[in-house]
Amino acid sequence: MALKQYRPTTPGQRQLVLIDRTGLHKGDPVKALTEGKHSQGGRNNTGRVVVRWQGGGHKQRYRIIDFKRKKFDQPARVERLEYDPNRTSFIALIKYKDGELAYILAPQRLSAGDTVVSGDKVDVKPGNAMKLAAMPVGTIVHNVEIKPGRGGQIARSAGTYAQYLGRDAGYALLRLNSGEVRRVRLECMATVGAVSNPDHMNEVISKAGRNVWKGKRPSVRGTAMNPIDHPHGGGEGRTKGGRHPVTPWGKGTKGNKTRTNKRTNKFIVRSRHGKAQG
């Protein structure tokens, strides 16, 4: 998909750059593969806001995606590519020979009419899924499982992928987009190719209202608040707060280590920060 620019007939279109979705399906999704989605506005079960800057936005239905690809050795035809408001990548509607329909993440270079299949021994082509043990080293993959049978969790966002670097004592070594090199069991499933819509990062929304349509509410700088509302607030004129950047509750926001699950350090061969994990 290419990028689409607009003539500046309104202020909101002056800088606007969006994804050209002319090749995608223009109708509704398959209703049996969707379910209702209720917006919480960032609130938990007690009604308190636990995630700020969420709320509003257009009503959406959740598309049920097959992240597991457990229907082995049954070819499926790609019926069409669709837009999914719940994720940055596109999705593909596939139809098996027995008539079953399913949604999968659409990889790059996959189009309507193509055939995809998952199994132990299948061709290495975009959209096909297999265990890492059956893949040749050097393959570009996405939708990678962390635990066998759980479903893909790694590399699912638009344009992302992981590179299969090698094998080591029952594990596959994968280099992620962040630069991290991670061990994953060879029994885990992965899909060949990189995720579709790599131009997502080049979008220019041009106006704040476009983010509001997505359910992203405006945020206010701490330095623009009063001292009672934020540690950075107050002061005569524009000040930097007089301390290292923190959240409203005093936790550091720049450079502070947030990784607390040391139990999984053994799976990280090289950190995204360039350091080997112990």
Short mmCIF file of C-alpha atoms in Angstrom, two decimals, residues 10 14 26 91 111-112 142 144-145 157 159 164 186 188 192 203 211 248 257 261-263 267 272 274 278:
data_model
loop_
_atom_site.label_atom_id
_atom_site.label_comp_id
_atom_site.label_asym_id
_atom_site.label_seq_id
_atom_site.Cartn_x
_atom_site.Cartn_y
_atom_site.Cartn_z
CA THR A 10 -9.07 22.69 4.55
CA ARG A 14 -2.80 20.71 4.75
CA LYS A 26 -14.91 -1.87 1.37
CA ILE A 91 -6.01 -8.70 8.12
CA SER A 111 -3.00 -10.75 -2.03
CA ALA A 112 -6.47 -12.09 -2.77
CA HIS A 142 6.05 -12.81 12.37
CA VAL A 144 5.71 -15.97 16.78
CA GLU A 145 4.57 -17.97 19.80
CA SER A 157 2.29 -4.86 14.68
CA GLY A 159 5.68 -3.73 9.41
CA TYR A 164 15.58 -16.46 12.58
CA LEU A 186 11.64 -24.83 18.52
CA CYS A 188 6.61 -22.79 18.78
CA VAL A 192 6.62 -16.61 7.26
CA GLU A 203 1.19 8.56 8.55
CA ASN A 211 -6.56 11.02 17.29
CA PRO A 248 2.27 12.59 38.77
CA LYS A 257 14.41 0.39 34.54
CA ASN A 261 10.37 -10.18 35.63
CA LYS A 262 13.90 -11.54 36.07
CA ARG A 263 12.60 -15.10 35.70
CA PHE A 267 15.52 -16.35 27.37
CA ARG A 272 17.68 -4.34 23.24
CA GLY A 274 23.04 -3.94 23.78
CA GLY A 278 22.56 -13.05 32.86
#
